Short mmCIF file of C-alpha atoms in Angstrom, two decimals:
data_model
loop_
_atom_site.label_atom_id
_atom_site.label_comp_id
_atom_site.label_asym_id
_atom_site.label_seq_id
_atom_site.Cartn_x
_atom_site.Cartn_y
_atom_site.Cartn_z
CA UNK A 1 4.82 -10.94 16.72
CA UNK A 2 3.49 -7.53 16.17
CA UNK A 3 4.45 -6.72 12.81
CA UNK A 4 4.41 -3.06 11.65
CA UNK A 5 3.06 -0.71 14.67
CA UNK A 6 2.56 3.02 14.04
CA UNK A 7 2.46 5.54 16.56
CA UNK A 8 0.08 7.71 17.12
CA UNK A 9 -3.22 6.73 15.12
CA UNK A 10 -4.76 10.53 15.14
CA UNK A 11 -2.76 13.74 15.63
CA UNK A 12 -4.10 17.29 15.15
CA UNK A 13 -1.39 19.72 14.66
CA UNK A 14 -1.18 23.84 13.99
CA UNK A 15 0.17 24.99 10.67
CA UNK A 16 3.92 25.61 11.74
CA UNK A 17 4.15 22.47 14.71
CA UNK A 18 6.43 19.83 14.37
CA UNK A 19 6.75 16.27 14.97
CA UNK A 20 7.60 12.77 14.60
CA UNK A 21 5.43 9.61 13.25
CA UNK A 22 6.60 6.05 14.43
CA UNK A 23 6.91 3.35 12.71
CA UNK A 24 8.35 -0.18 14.16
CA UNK A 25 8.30 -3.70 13.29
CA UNK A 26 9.41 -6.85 14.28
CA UNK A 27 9.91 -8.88 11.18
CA UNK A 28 13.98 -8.18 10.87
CA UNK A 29 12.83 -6.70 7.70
CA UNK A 30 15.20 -4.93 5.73
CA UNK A 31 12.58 -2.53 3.54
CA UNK A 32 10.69 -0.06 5.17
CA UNK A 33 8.84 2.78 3.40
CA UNK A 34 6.51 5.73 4.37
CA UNK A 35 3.19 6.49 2.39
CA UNK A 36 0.50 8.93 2.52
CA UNK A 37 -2.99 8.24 1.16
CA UNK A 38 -5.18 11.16 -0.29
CA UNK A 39 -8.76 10.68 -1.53
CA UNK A 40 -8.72 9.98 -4.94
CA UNK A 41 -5.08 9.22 -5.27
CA UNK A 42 -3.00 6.30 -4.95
CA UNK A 43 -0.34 5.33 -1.84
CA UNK A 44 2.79 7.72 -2.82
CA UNK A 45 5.87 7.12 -1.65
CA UNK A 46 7.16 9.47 0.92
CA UNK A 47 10.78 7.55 1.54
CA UNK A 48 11.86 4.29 1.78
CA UNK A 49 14.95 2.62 3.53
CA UNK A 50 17.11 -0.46 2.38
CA UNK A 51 18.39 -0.86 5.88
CA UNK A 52 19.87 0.93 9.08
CA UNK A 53 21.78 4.07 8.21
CA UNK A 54 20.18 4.28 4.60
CA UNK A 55 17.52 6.14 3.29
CA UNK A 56 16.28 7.83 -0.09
CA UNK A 57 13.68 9.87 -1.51
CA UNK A 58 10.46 8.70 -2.56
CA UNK A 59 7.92 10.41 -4.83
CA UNK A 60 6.64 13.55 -2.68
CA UNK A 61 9.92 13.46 -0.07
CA UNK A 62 8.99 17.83 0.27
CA UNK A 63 8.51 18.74 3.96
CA UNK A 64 9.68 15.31 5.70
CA UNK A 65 12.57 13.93 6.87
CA UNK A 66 13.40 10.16 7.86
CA UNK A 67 16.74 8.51 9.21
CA UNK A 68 17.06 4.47 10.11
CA UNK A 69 19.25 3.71 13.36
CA UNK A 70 18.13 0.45 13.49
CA UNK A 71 16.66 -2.26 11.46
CA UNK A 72 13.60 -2.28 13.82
CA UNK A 73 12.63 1.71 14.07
CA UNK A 74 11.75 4.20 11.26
CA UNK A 75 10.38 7.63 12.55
CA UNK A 76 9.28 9.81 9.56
CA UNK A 77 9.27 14.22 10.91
CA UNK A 78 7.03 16.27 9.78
CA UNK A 79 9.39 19.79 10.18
CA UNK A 80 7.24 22.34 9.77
CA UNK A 81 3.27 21.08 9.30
CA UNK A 82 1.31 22.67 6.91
CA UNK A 83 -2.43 22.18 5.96
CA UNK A 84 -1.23 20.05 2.35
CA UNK A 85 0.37 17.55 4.90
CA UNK A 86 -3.07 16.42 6.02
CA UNK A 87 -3.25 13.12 4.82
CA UNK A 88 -3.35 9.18 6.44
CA UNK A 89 0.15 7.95 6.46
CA UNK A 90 0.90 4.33 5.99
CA UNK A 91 4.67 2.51 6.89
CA UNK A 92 5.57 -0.51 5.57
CA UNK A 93 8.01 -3.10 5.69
CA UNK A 94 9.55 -6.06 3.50
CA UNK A 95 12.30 -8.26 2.87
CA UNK A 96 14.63 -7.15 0.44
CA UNK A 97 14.67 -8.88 -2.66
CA UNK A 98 12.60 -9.28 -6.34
CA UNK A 99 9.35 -11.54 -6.95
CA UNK A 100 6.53 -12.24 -5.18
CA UNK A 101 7.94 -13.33 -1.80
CA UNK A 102 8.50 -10.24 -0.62
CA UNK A 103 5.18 -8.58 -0.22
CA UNK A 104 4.62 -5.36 1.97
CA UNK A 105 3.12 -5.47 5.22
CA UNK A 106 1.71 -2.10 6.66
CA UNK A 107 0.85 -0.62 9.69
CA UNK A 108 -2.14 0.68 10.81
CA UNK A 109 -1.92 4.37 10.11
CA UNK A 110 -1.85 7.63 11.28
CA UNK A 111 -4.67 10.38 10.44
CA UNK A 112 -3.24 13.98 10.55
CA UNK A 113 -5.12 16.94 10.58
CA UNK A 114 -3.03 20.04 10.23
CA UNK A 115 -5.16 23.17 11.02
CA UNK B 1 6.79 5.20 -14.29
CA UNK B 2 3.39 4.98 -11.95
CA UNK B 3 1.30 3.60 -14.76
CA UNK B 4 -0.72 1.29 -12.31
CA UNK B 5 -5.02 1.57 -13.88
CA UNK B 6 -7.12 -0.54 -11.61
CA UNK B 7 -10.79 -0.34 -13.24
CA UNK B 8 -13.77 0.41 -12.33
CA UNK B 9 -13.08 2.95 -9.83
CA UNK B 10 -16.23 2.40 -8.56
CA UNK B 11 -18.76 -1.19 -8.23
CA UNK B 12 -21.60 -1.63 -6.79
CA UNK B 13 -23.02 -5.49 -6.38
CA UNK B 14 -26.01 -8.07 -4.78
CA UNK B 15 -24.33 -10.20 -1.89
CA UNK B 16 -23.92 -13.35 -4.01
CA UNK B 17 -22.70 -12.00 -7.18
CA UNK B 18 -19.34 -12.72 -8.95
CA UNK B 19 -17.25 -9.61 -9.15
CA UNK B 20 -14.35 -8.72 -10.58
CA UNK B 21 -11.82 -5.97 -10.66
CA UNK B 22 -9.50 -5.52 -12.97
CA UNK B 23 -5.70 -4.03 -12.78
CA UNK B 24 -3.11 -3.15 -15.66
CA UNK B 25 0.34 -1.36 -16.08
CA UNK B 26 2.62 -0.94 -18.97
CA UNK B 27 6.28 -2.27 -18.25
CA UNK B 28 7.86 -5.36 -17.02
CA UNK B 29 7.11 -6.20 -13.62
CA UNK B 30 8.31 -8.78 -10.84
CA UNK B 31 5.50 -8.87 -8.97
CA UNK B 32 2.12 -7.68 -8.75
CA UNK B 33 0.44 -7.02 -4.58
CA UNK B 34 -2.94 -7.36 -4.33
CA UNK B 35 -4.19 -5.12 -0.77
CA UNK B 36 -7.90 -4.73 0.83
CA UNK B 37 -8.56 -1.82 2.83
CA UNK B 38 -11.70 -1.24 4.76
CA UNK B 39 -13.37 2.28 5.66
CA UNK B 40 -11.08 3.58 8.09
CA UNK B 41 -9.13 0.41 8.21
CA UNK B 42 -5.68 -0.31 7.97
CA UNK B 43 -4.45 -2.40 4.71
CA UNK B 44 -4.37 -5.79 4.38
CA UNK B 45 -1.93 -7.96 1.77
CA UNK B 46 -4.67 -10.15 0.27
CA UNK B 47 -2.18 -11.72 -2.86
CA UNK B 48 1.23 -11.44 -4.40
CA UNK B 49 1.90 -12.59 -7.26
CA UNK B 50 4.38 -12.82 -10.77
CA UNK B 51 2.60 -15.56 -12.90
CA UNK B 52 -0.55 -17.79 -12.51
CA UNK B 53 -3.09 -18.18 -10.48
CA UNK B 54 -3.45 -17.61 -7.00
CA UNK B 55 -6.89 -18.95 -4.59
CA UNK B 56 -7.57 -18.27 -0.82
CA UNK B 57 -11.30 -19.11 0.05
CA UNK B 58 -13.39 -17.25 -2.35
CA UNK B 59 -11.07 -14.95 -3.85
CA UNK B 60 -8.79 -15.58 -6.63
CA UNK B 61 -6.24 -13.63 -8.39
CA UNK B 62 -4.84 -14.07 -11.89
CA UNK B 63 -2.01 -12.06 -13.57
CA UNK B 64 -1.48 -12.65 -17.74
CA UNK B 65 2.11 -11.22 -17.81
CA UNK B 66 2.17 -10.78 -21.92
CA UNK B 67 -1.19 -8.57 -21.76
CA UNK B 68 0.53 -6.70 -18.34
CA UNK B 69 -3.07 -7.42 -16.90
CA UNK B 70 -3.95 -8.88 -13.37
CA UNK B 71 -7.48 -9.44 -12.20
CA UNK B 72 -9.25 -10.11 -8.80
CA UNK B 73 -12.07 -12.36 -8.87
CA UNK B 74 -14.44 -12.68 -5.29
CA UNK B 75 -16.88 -15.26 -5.60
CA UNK B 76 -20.31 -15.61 -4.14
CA UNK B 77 -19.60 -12.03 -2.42
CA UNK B 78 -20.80 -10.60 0.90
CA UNK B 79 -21.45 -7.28 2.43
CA UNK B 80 -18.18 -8.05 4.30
CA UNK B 81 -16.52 -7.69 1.68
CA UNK B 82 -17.14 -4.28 1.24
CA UNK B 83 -13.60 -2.45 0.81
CA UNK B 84 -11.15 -0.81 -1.71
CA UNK B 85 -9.49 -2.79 -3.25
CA UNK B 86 -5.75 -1.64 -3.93
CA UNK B 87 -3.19 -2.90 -6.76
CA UNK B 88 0.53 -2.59 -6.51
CA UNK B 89 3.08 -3.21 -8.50
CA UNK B 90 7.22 -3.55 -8.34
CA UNK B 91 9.21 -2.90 -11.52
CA UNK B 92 12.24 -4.94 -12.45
CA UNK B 93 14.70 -2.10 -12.40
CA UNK B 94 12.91 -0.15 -9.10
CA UNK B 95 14.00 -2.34 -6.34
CA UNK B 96 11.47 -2.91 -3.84
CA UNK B 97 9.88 0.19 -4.59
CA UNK B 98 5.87 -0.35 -5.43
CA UNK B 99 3.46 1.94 -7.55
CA UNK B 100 0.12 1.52 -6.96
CA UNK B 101 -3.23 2.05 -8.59
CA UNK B 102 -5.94 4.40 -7.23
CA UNK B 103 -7.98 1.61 -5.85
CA UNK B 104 -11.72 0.25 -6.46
CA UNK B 105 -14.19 1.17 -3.99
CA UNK B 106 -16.48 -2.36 -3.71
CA UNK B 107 -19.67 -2.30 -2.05
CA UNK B 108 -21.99 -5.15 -1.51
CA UNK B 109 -25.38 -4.94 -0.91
CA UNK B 110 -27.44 -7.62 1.17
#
């Protein structure tokens, strides 16, 4: 059981690049989400997913895009990079539901740099 | 809605002490996460938890749902448990959405 795996951990990309962060687990979970980190602030919520084919907005959703194929897979594109994209991103997963049996498990992370 | 204050931001403590870190937010919730990350380190679910008291070695979380006020308790701590220390929480009417607090930065000194 792997869990949540991200794809790649480090990435260095020029202002204007494109590309795709991967996210995967193997829990059959129905959740997943995508966070960055900044210093100083909390996780924010990039977008989320209730399950395949379904996806919404999170809090700072500007400059990425997400879709959900499967239950297992949830790549989040960065479409044009720009230097305020330089952050660690986080995905997560969990069941669906309310209460405290559905806690989030995350993957490991992925430090951009965008130059 | 992200009204998540995790206090201090910032502790500094002798390996041995008893430390605690303190988390509160201002609307209904249905269930408050408890996360340890470590420099450079992925995060790590440490509790989860809607009422009570939870234990797991020498850590121990308490939430007082009428104050909207959880708390994480190490003790007897150890360098090793040097880490931020993240609070989350997921709002009745938000789904399984979480908010989370800025985190406390713990560092324990042999």
């Amino acid at each position: 059981n792997a869990g949540v795996t991200q794809t790649p951990k480090f990435q260095v990309l020029k202002t204007g690049q494109s590309m795709t962060l991967q996210c995967a687990q193997d829990m059959n979970h129905e959740y997943m989400s995508w966070y960055r980190q900044d210093p100083g602030m909390g996780l924010r919520l990039i977008h989320y997913s209730v399950g395949a084919g379904i996806t919404d907005q999170g809090e700072v959703p500007n400059g990425y895009n997400v879709s959900r194929s499967t239950t297992e897979d949830f790549p989040l594109r960065l479409l044009s990079a720009a230097p305020s994209q330089t952050s660690v991103y986080f995905c997560a997963s969990s069941y669906s539901g309310q209460g405290p049996s559905y806690e989030q498990y995350f993957g490991p992370g992925t430090r951009l740099t965008v130059t | 809605k992200n009204e998540v204050e995790q206090s201090p931001q910032n502790l500094t403590a002798q390996e041995g002490e008893f430390i605690t870190i303190n988390c509160s937010y201002s609307v209904g919730i249905s269930a408050l996460h408890w996360l340890q990350q470590h420099p450079g380190g992925g995060i790590v679910s440490l509790f989860m938890l809607s009422s009570g008291k939870k234990k797991h070695g020498r850590l121990i979380a308490t939430i007082n749902i009428q104050e909207k006020h959880s708390s994480l308790h190490i003790t007897a701590s150890h360098p090793r448990d040097s880490a931020v220390y993240i609070c989350a929480v997921r709002y009745w009417d938000t789904g399984n959405q979480f908010y989370f607090g800025t985190g406390t930065s713990l560092t324990v000194i042999p």
